[in-house]
Every structure is written in C-alpha cells, then in structure tokens.
Tab-separated table of C-alpha atoms in Angstrom:
chain	number	residue	atom	x	y	z
A	103	MET	CA	-32.324	112.272	-97.378
A	104	ALA	CA	-32.128	108.466	-96.928
A	105	LYS	CA	-31.590	107.124	-93.893
A	106	ARG	CA	-28.096	105.500	-92.371
A	107	ASN	CA	-27.958	101.993	-92.512
A	108	ILE	CA	-27.905	99.230	-89.385
A	109	GLY	CA	-24.915	97.058	-89.286
A	110	PHE	CA	-21.817	95.764	-87.095
A	111	GLU	CA	-18.623	94.463	-87.537
A	112	LEU	CA	-15.644	92.785	-85.797
A	113	ASN	CA	-12.197	93.804	-86.264
A	114	LEU	CA	-10.312	91.411	-84.533
A	115	LYS	CA	-6.233	91.793	-85.011
A	116	GLU	CA	-4.561	88.612	-85.669
A	117	GLY	CA	-4.373	86.370	-82.930
A	118	GLN	CA	-7.866	87.811	-81.022
A	119	LYS	CA	-10.701	85.151	-80.790
A	120	ILE	CA	-14.191	85.464	-79.606
A	121	VAL	CA	-14.330	84.502	-75.682
A	122	GLU	CA	-17.545	83.026	-74.491
A	123	LEU	CA	-18.173	84.574	-71.055
A	124	LYS	CA	-19.735	82.087	-68.529
A	125	PHE	CA	-22.035	83.007	-65.709
A	126	ASP	CA	-22.912	80.979	-62.354
A	127	LYS	CA	-26.528	79.475	-62.710
A	128	ARG	CA	-27.615	82.348	-60.473
A	129	LEU	CA	-26.434	84.933	-62.134
A	130	LYS	CA	-27.498	83.644	-65.104
A	131	LYS	CA	-30.860	83.458	-64.164
A	132	ARG	CA	-31.095	87.033	-63.115
A	133	PHE	CA	-29.923	88.531	-65.948
A	134	ASP	CA	-32.306	85.800	-68.421
A	135	LYS	CA	-35.390	87.331	-66.144
A	136	ASP	CA	-33.821	91.197	-65.984
A	137	PHE	CA	-34.225	90.985	-69.889
A	138	GLU	CA	-36.808	88.247	-70.528
A	139	LYS	CA	-38.309	91.433	-72.982
A	140	ASN	CA	-35.917	91.515	-75.284
A	141	HIS	CA	-36.092	92.170	-79.614
A	142	THR	CA	-36.934	88.517	-79.623
A	143	TYR	CA	-40.035	88.777	-77.428
A	144	TYR	CA	-41.534	91.884	-79.048
A	145	LEU	CA	-41.131	90.175	-82.381
A	146	LYS	CA	-42.687	86.905	-81.792
A	147	GLN	CA	-45.570	89.438	-80.044
A	148	PHE	CA	-45.638	91.102	-83.314
A	149	LEU	CA	-45.817	88.348	-86.130
A	150	VAL	CA	-48.480	86.777	-83.286
A	151	THR	CA	-48.040	83.049	-84.400
A	152	LYS	CA	-44.871	80.556	-82.974
A	153	LYS	CA	-45.099	79.357	-86.807
A	154	ASP	CA	-45.020	82.936	-88.651
A	155	TYR	CA	-42.428	83.475	-86.428
A	156	ASP	CA	-40.426	80.661	-87.269
A	157	ILE	CA	-40.805	81.030	-91.140
A	158	VAL	CA	-39.463	84.177	-91.364
A	159	ASN	CA	-36.234	83.724	-88.974
A	160	ASN	CA	-35.717	80.600	-90.405
A	161	ALA	CA	-35.540	82.376	-93.646
A	162	LEU	CA	-33.171	84.520	-91.861
A	163	ASN	CA	-31.268	82.064	-90.244
A	164	GLU	CA	-30.468	80.623	-94.332
A	165	ALA	CA	-29.319	83.566	-95.791
A	166	VAL	CA	-27.215	84.511	-92.656
A	167	LYS	CA	-25.439	81.460	-93.332
A	168	MET	CA	-25.064	81.454	-97.150
A	169	SER	CA	-23.203	85.152	-96.614
A	170	LEU	CA	-20.561	82.981	-94.785
A	171	PRO	CA	-17.242	83.052	-96.422
A	172	ASP	CA	-16.716	80.136	-98.652
A	173	ASN	CA	-14.127	79.156	-96.808
A	174	VAL	CA	-14.716	79.443	-93.352
A	175	GLU	CA	-14.448	75.986	-92.869
A	176	ASP	CA	-11.053	75.149	-93.925
A	177	GLY	CA	-8.160	75.008	-91.136
A	178	CYS	CA	-11.174	75.056	-88.260
A	179	LYS	CA	-10.205	73.933	-84.997
A	180	TRP	CA	-13.488	73.623	-84.051
A	181	CYS	CA	-14.750	71.915	-87.217
A	182	LYS	CA	-11.922	69.335	-87.042
A	183	GLY	CA	-12.390	68.119	-83.573
A	184	GLU	CA	-9.397	69.702	-81.699
A	185	SER	CA	-11.039	72.444	-79.880
A	186	ASN	CA	-14.152	72.529	-77.636
A	187	ASP	CA	-13.449	76.517	-77.445
A	188	VAL	CA	-16.324	78.759	-78.848
A	189	GLY	CA	-13.864	81.099	-79.954
A	190	ASP	CA	-11.559	78.870	-81.876
A	191	LYS	CA	-14.782	78.468	-84.728
A	192	ASN	CA	-13.841	80.143	-87.674
A	193	CYS	CA	-17.696	80.847	-88.419
A	194	SER	CA	-17.651	82.505	-84.725
A	195	LYS	CA	-17.031	85.983	-85.889
A	196	TYR	CA	-19.420	86.689	-88.636
A	197	TYR	CA	-22.314	85.103	-86.870
A	198	LEU	CA	-21.638	87.449	-83.855
A	199	GLN	CA	-21.470	90.409	-85.758
A	200	MET	CA	-24.573	89.424	-87.564
A	201	GLU	CA	-26.707	88.400	-84.534
A	202	VAL	CA	-25.206	92.201	-83.119
A	203	THR	CA	-26.886	93.571	-85.822
A	204	PHE	CA	-29.958	91.824	-86.006
A	205	MET	CA	-30.590	93.153	-81.985
A	206	LEU	CA	-29.531	97.077	-83.109
A	207	ALA	CA	-31.880	96.979	-86.221
A	208	SER	CA	-34.224	94.622	-84.507
A	209	ASN	CA	-34.430	97.080	-80.229
A	210	GLU	CA	-35.077	100.548	-84.129
A	211	PHE	CA	-38.022	98.729	-85.361
A	212	ILE	CA	-39.370	98.177	-81.905
A	213	ARG	CA	-38.475	102.187	-81.083
A	214	ILE	CA	-40.326	102.987	-84.373
A	215	ILE	CA	-43.602	101.211	-83.683
A	216	SER	CA	-43.760	102.327	-79.887
A	217	LYS	CA	-43.408	105.988	-80.987
A	218	ASN	CA	-46.613	105.273	-83.671
A	219	LYS	CA	-49.787	103.758	-81.313
A	220	HIS	CA	-51.754	103.805	-84.076
A	221	ILE	CA	-49.596	101.566	-86.214
A	222	TYR	CA	-48.970	98.683	-82.910
A	223	ASN	CA	-53.083	98.727	-81.873
A	224	ASP	CA	-53.696	97.810	-85.508
A	225	LYS	CA	-52.826	94.078	-84.835
A	226	PRO	CA	-53.172	93.081	-88.707
A	227	ASN	CA	-51.240	96.089	-90.166
A	228	LEU	CA	-48.161	95.458	-87.585
A	229	LYS	CA	-47.817	91.909	-88.740
A	230	LYS	CA	-47.413	92.347	-92.237
A	231	LEU	CA	-44.819	95.413	-91.138
A	232	THR	CA	-42.969	93.199	-89.286
A	233	VAL	CA	-42.803	90.295	-92.282
A	234	LYS	CA	-41.765	93.603	-94.396
A	235	PHE	CA	-39.276	94.524	-91.225
A	236	TYR	CA	-37.186	90.967	-92.010
A	237	ASP	CA	-37.033	91.937	-96.001
A	238	CYS	CA	-35.246	94.918	-95.246
A	239	PHE	CA	-32.041	93.374	-94.193
A	240	ARG	CA	-29.246	92.540	-97.006
A	241	PHE	CA	-26.198	90.612	-96.970
A	242	ILE	CA	-22.982	90.761	-98.124
A	243	LYS	CA	-21.971	87.389	-99.940
A	244	GLY	CA	-19.149	86.195	-98.679
A	245	GLU	CA	-18.331	88.524	-95.919
A	246	GLY	CA	-20.753	87.386	-93.325
A	247	LYS	CA	-21.963	91.107	-93.076
A	248	MET	CA	-25.633	91.890	-93.143
A	249	TYR	CA	-27.166	95.084	-92.436
A	250	LEU	CA	-30.878	96.753	-92.587
A	251	ASP	CA	-31.889	99.420	-94.974
A	252	LEU	CA	-33.711	102.036	-93.111
A	253	ASP	CA	-34.720	103.717	-94.972
A	254	ARG	CA	-36.938	100.870	-96.812
A	255	LEU	CA	-37.782	99.870	-93.398
A	256	CYS	CA	-39.032	103.809	-92.607
A	257	ARG	CA	-40.940	103.971	-95.939
A	258	PHE	CA	-42.857	100.527	-95.625
A	259	THR	CA	-43.599	101.851	-91.647
A	260	LEU	CA	-44.970	105.124	-93.144
A	261	GLU	CA	-46.977	103.212	-95.850
A	262	SER	CA	-48.435	101.105	-93.036
A	263	GLY	CA	-49.061	103.761	-90.803
A	264	PHE	CA	-50.828	105.379	-93.783
A	265	LEU	CA	-53.183	102.401	-93.899
A	266	THR	CA	-54.213	102.451	-90.650
A	267	ILE	CA	-55.257	106.374	-90.612
A	268	THR	CA	-57.057	105.465	-93.695
A	269	LYS	CA	-58.970	102.757	-91.586
A	270	MET	CA	-59.327	104.864	-88.277
A	271	PHE	CA	-60.863	107.885	-90.935
A	272	SER	CA	-63.480	105.363	-92.362
A	273	SER	CA	-64.629	104.264	-88.551
A	274	SER	CA	-65.593	108.033	-88.002
A	275	ASP	CA	-67.330	111.101	-89.615
A	276	THR	CA	-67.153	113.159	-91.998
A	277	LEU	CA	-65.819	116.693	-90.117
A	278	THR	CA	-64.303	115.510	-87.682
A	279	ASN	CA	-61.708	113.705	-90.073
A	280	LEU	CA	-61.075	116.826	-91.181
A	281	LYS	CA	-60.585	118.760	-87.947
A	282	ILE	CA	-57.917	116.144	-87.768
A	283	ILE	CA	-56.175	116.670	-91.235
A	284	ASN	CA	-55.774	119.929	-91.211
A	285	SER	CA	-54.285	120.189	-87.756
A	286	THR	CA	-51.899	117.427	-88.880
A	287	LEU	CA	-51.701	119.722	-91.976
A	288	ASN	CA	-50.545	122.213	-90.094
A	289	ASP	CA	-47.954	120.727	-87.758
A	290	ILE	CA	-46.376	118.982	-90.798
A	291	GLU	CA	-45.778	122.532	-92.394
A	292	GLU	CA	-44.664	124.524	-89.192
A	293	LYS	CA	-42.033	121.015	-88.790
A	294	ASP	CA	-41.319	121.804	-92.475
A	295	LEU	CA	-40.818	125.989	-92.566
A	296	SER	CA	-38.927	125.087	-89.558
A	297	ASN	CA	-35.956	122.721	-90.786
A	298	LYS	CA	-36.237	125.150	-93.782
A	299	ILE	CA	-35.300	127.768	-91.172
A	300	ASN	CA	-32.499	126.193	-89.897
A	301	LYS	CA	-31.125	124.314	-92.972
A	302	ILE	CA	-31.786	120.854	-91.095
A	303	GLU	CA	-32.544	117.785	-93.473
A	304	ASP	CA	-36.094	116.348	-93.244
A	305	GLU	CA	-35.680	112.851	-91.790
A	306	ASN	CA	-39.266	112.530	-91.404
A	307	TYR	CA	-39.879	112.141	-94.913
A	308	LEU	CA	-42.720	115.576	-94.407
A	309	ASP	CA	-43.419	115.598	-98.444
A	310	LEU	CA	-45.129	111.975	-97.934
A	311	GLN	CA	-46.864	112.721	-95.101
A	312	LYS	CA	-48.376	115.942	-96.850
A	313	MET	CA	-48.886	114.348	-99.809
A	314	PHE	CA	-50.780	112.042	-97.642
A	315	PHE	CA	-53.202	113.904	-95.926
A	316	GLU	CA	-53.811	116.522	-99.363
A	317	ASN	CA	-55.861	114.126	-100.750
A	318	LYS	CA	-57.513	113.415	-98.137
A	319	ARG	CA	-58.642	116.703	-97.279
A	320	ARG	CA	-59.550	116.633	-100.717
A	321	PHE	CA	-61.130	113.497	-100.488
A	322	TYR	CA	-63.386	114.477	-97.179
A	323	LYS	CA	-64.389	117.886	-98.654
A	324	ASP	CA	-65.675	115.671	-101.442
A	325	GLU	CA	-67.598	113.740	-98.999
A	326	ILE	CA	-68.995	116.957	-97.277
A	327	PHE	CA	-70.064	118.114	-100.574
A	328	ILE	CA	-72.136	115.118	-101.847
A	329	GLU	CA	-73.413	114.593	-98.206
A	330	GLU	CA	-74.889	117.780	-98.538
A	331	ARG	CA	-76.272	116.864	-102.317
A	332	GLU	CA	-77.517	113.765	-101.082
A	333	GLY	CA	-79.774	115.368	-98.218
A	334	VAL	CA	-81.074	118.105	-100.593
A	335	ALA	CA	-82.004	115.436	-103.489
A	336	ILE	CA	-83.522	113.459	-100.754
A	337	LYS	CA	-85.554	116.581	-99.530
A	338	GLY	CA	-86.782	116.735	-103.042
A	339	LEU	CA	-87.735	112.942	-102.980
A	340	SER	CA	-90.243	113.916	-99.978
A	341	ARG	CA	-92.325	116.020	-102.257
A	342	ASN	CA	-92.549	113.744	-105.017
A	343	LYS	CA	-95.134	110.742	-105.186
A	344	LYS	CA	-93.212	108.884	-107.336
A	345	LYS	CA	-89.891	108.097	-106.071
A	346	GLU	CA	-87.297	108.188	-108.992
A	347	PRO	CA	-83.490	106.550	-108.524
A	348	THR	CA	-80.566	109.558	-107.286
A	349	VAL	CA	-77.444	109.059	-108.645
A	350	VAL	CA	-76.026	107.281	-105.183
A	351	HIS	CA	-78.878	104.329	-106.676
A	352	TYR	CA	-77.735	104.468	-109.989
A	353	ALA	CA	-74.002	104.430	-109.035
A	354	LEU	CA	-74.919	101.429	-106.572
A	355	TYR	CA	-77.078	99.579	-109.514
A	356	TYR	CA	-74.313	99.919	-112.126
A	357	HIS	CA	-71.406	99.001	-109.051
A	358	TYR	CA	-73.452	95.773	-108.306
A	359	LEU	CA	-73.943	94.640	-112.003
A	360	GLN	CA	-70.280	94.750	-112.487
A	361	GLN	CA	-69.516	92.935	-109.342
A	362	SER	CA	-72.612	90.052	-110.698
A	363	LYS	CA	-70.456	90.724	-114.178
A	364	ASP	CA	-73.724	91.687	-116.130
A	365	PHE	CA	-72.383	94.792	-116.759
A	366	GLY	CA	-68.799	96.102	-118.174
A	367	TYR	CA	-66.866	98.583	-115.768
A	368	PHE	CA	-66.234	101.745	-117.586
A	369	GLU	CA	-62.386	101.035	-117.156
A	370	ASN	CA	-62.781	98.488	-120.061
A	371	HIS	CA	-64.407	101.331	-122.158
A	372	PRO	CA	-62.844	101.334	-125.905
A	373	GLU	CA	-62.469	105.613	-125.309
A	374	GLY	CA	-62.132	105.492	-121.211
A	375	LYS	CA	-63.651	105.376	-118.592
A	376	TRP	CA	-65.003	108.994	-118.257
A	377	ILE	CA	-66.512	108.232	-121.841
A	378	ALA	CA	-68.378	105.571	-120.034
A	379	ILE	CA	-69.865	107.328	-117.580
A	380	LYS	CA	-71.016	110.456	-120.015
A	381	GLU	CA	-72.486	107.883	-122.563
A	382	LEU	CA	-73.867	105.535	-119.531
A	383	ILE	CA	-75.629	109.277	-118.312
A	384	LYS	CA	-76.990	109.882	-121.490
A	385	LYS	CA	-78.408	106.534	-121.893
A	386	ASP	CA	-80.201	106.165	-118.642
A	387	ASN	CA	-81.208	110.104	-118.878
A	388	ILE	CA	-79.562	110.361	-115.570
A	389	LYS	CA	-80.404	113.833	-114.175
A	390	THR	CA	-76.331	114.618	-113.280
A	391	THR	CA	-72.757	115.507	-114.799
A	392	ALA	CA	-70.473	113.006	-115.582
A	393	LYS	CA	-67.883	114.641	-113.019
A	394	TYR	CA	-70.681	114.228	-109.971
A	395	PHE	CA	-71.701	110.991	-110.907
A	396	GLN	CA	-67.491	109.775	-110.662
A	397	ILE	CA	-67.121	111.158	-107.924
A	398	VAL	CA	-70.253	109.455	-106.231
A	399	TYR	CA	-69.820	105.842	-107.842
A	400	ASN	CA	-65.673	105.976	-107.192
A	401	ARG	CA	-66.545	106.650	-102.998
A	402	LEU	CA	-69.401	104.113	-103.271
A	403	THR	CA	-67.191	101.145	-105.507
A	404	ASN	CA	-63.357	102.075	-104.034
A	405	TYR	CA	-64.282	102.297	-99.986
A	406	HIS	CA	-66.553	98.730	-98.657
A	407	THR	CA	-67.172	100.763	-95.234
A	408	ASN	CA	-68.662	104.004	-97.467
A	409	ARG	CA	-70.860	101.305	-99.064
A	410	ILE	CA	-71.887	99.226	-96.274
A	411	ALA	CA	-72.305	102.943	-93.687
A	412	LYS	CA	-75.556	103.391	-91.940
A	413	LYS	CA	-76.908	106.238	-94.461
A	414	GLU	CA	-76.416	103.882	-97.401
A	415	GLU	CA	-78.947	100.997	-96.212
A	416	ALA	CA	-82.214	102.438	-97.502
A	417	ASN	CA	-80.007	103.269	-100.895
A	418	ILE	CA	-79.028	99.514	-100.917
A	419	SER	CA	-82.570	98.503	-99.851
A	420	TYR	CA	-83.993	100.294	-102.929
A	421	VAL	CA	-81.327	98.951	-105.330
A	422	ALA	CA	-82.154	95.714	-104.216
A	423	ASN	CA	-85.635	95.386	-104.252
A	424	THR	CA	-86.467	97.649	-106.872
A	425	MET	CA	-83.784	97.808	-109.790
A	426	LEU	CA	-81.895	94.785	-109.994
A	427	LYS	CA	-85.471	92.376	-109.708
A	428	ASP	CA	-84.451	91.047	-113.093
A	429	TYR	CA	-80.614	90.415	-112.051
A	430	PRO	CA	-80.373	87.566	-109.796
A	431	LYS	CA	-76.628	87.646	-109.499
A	432	ALA	CA	-76.413	91.288	-108.385
A	433	LYS	CA	-79.850	91.565	-106.188
A	434	GLU	CA	-77.685	88.456	-103.818
A	435	ILE	CA	-74.689	90.506	-103.497
A	436	ALA	CA	-76.662	93.859	-103.033
A	437	LEU	CA	-78.428	91.965	-100.416
A	438	LEU	CA	-75.612	90.506	-98.819
A	439	GLU	CA	-74.316	93.966	-98.278
A	440	LEU	CA	-77.833	95.006	-96.835
A	441	GLN	CA	-77.704	93.054	-94.619
A	442	GLN	CA	-73.831	94.515	-93.523
A	443	ALA	CA	-75.405	97.694	-93.716
A	444	LYS	CA	-78.138	96.731	-90.972
A	445	ILE	CA	-75.525	94.889	-88.616
A	446	LYS	CA	-73.721	98.135	-88.464
A	447	SER	CA	-76.041	100.721	-87.331
A	448	ARG	CA	-77.596	98.198	-84.212
C-alpha cells in the first residue's frame, strides 16, 4: 500500500486574511530558545555544510515561487504600496501553506531518521538521503500548493538503510552476519504473518526487506562455502613443495589484468560471461568448475572490502609478485591494494 502524501492547504473564506502575531522581545527570545532545534536545525545538521544546505534550499524556494498563480500580483495592496499589513499580500496564503507543508514533511523525515539509527550514524549516506528528501516534493503549478511524496521518500530511506547495513556487514565476520540476517528474517516473517492474520495492510515494505535479507543470506552462505574450500586448498598447498596458484589467485590475477586493461572483461565476450569463464578455465587448466570460479571472482571483484580483507593479504602479494611480473600496470594496482590490506590487518 502506498503511503499517503503530506500536504497542507489553507481554505480562507472571502474577506478573511492572514494575521501576523507579534511577540514582545522577551517572549520571542524565550520562544526562539525553546524551539532552537527545529526542523531547519536538523536538516542543516544532516547536510553538514552551509553550502549544500543553501543549494537545496534555494532550489526549493525557486520551485515554491514558480508554483504561485500567474496573476498573484494583480490587485495586491502590498505590491502596490497601499498597505503595510502582511495579511494584504496576495501571496501570503500560498507561501504559508507551503511553509507548513515543508515543516510537517521535514518533521516526518526527521522522525523516520531518528527511528533508523544505522542511517543517522552513517553521515555520508544520511547526507545523500537528505538531498533526496528535497527531491520528493511535488508542486501544483498555478495553485501555490506542494506536497511530499511520502511513498517515494520511504523507498529512498529503505534503499539508504540497505546500503548502510551492507557496510556494517562488510566489517563483521560471516557467521555473525548470518545470525543477524536469520534473526531479522524471522522478525520480518512474524510481522508479515501477523499482518495477514489481522488483515492489516503492509506499510513497512516487508516484501522488499525480506528480498534484501534473503539475498544477503545466500551471499554469506556462499562465503562460508568459499572459506571452507580455501582452507582445504591452503592445507593442500602446505603439503606440496611447489606452490600452484589457487582459484582465488586466478580470480585476483584476472581482476587486476582487467583493471589495467591488459585483459578484457568477461562480460564483453560475444557469447557472454559464463562462456568466457568456461573458456578461461580450460585454457589455463584451472582445477575448478566454472560455477565456483564465478562465485569467487564475483566476491572479490564486486566488493572492494572483500578484496583487501586481512585474509587476502598473502594472496594479493603472491599474485602481484609472481603472476603479474610481466604486467607492470596490473602489478602496480595490485601492490596498492596490498598496502591497503596490510593497513587493514594492523
């Protein structure tokens, strides 16, 4: 079920006008202090710099101005200089209803962020999400109205949360991640079942959450499989006098060759990635299956944090100093990542 949009409209009867209330200085000072941390305060915090806040705020103000009725200045006593009463501004109603809409929408956004601490603590991600928050406003041209597309905002927030969770998983071990994923999936399924029993519409995008965590579970199950196979391979190597490249070595080797443009990407093969990998395994006589090679290759190529993990330090060193000795550009890329792996392992 799509979320309801957030918007506010003033319906003034003929002859009615907006009245500006004025506080005495002492009361105004107290009021300003009590409400110092309003929606504007938090949005500025989320966007980090004044420059970025000014950019999105100026764009919003321009869109607000463009939505006003074309004839708003006609007969305006304020514009003609016939009145100093703010209530005589023809545009007052439109500006006020859009200001209230923005305040209500901002407070809802701040509430959503406060409930998702993992997003709040990921400042670069929060900054990007806040920019997208401004992009969720819609304007009705010629009517001086605006509203927040709450469904769009919630989907942006969900996506942002997934990115943050992925970062968190990358800094934790596989088994811990699987425990968290299984527990979360259980909670999602219980909530989904409760909704179905009580005939409650899903407002939390449970299907998308379930899809995300199921994908992560598959990924980390593959991780365990790979780690177990790597362990067996290392034990086997220790019994051999001559060290032969492992599947991990070959995956890293071709990744660095592709990065240096010494070897084409598998995706560019005329018959597709799968055929390219099968041909490669046959050509290099790699002792593995195409499926397993692709799993290892994807894990290392698609995730920089996996590639420079502590356990890969020895593998990168072997590839850089043994397998890439005739490819200076690729070797340079590998050595740079080797330094990153060494720093991470300290």
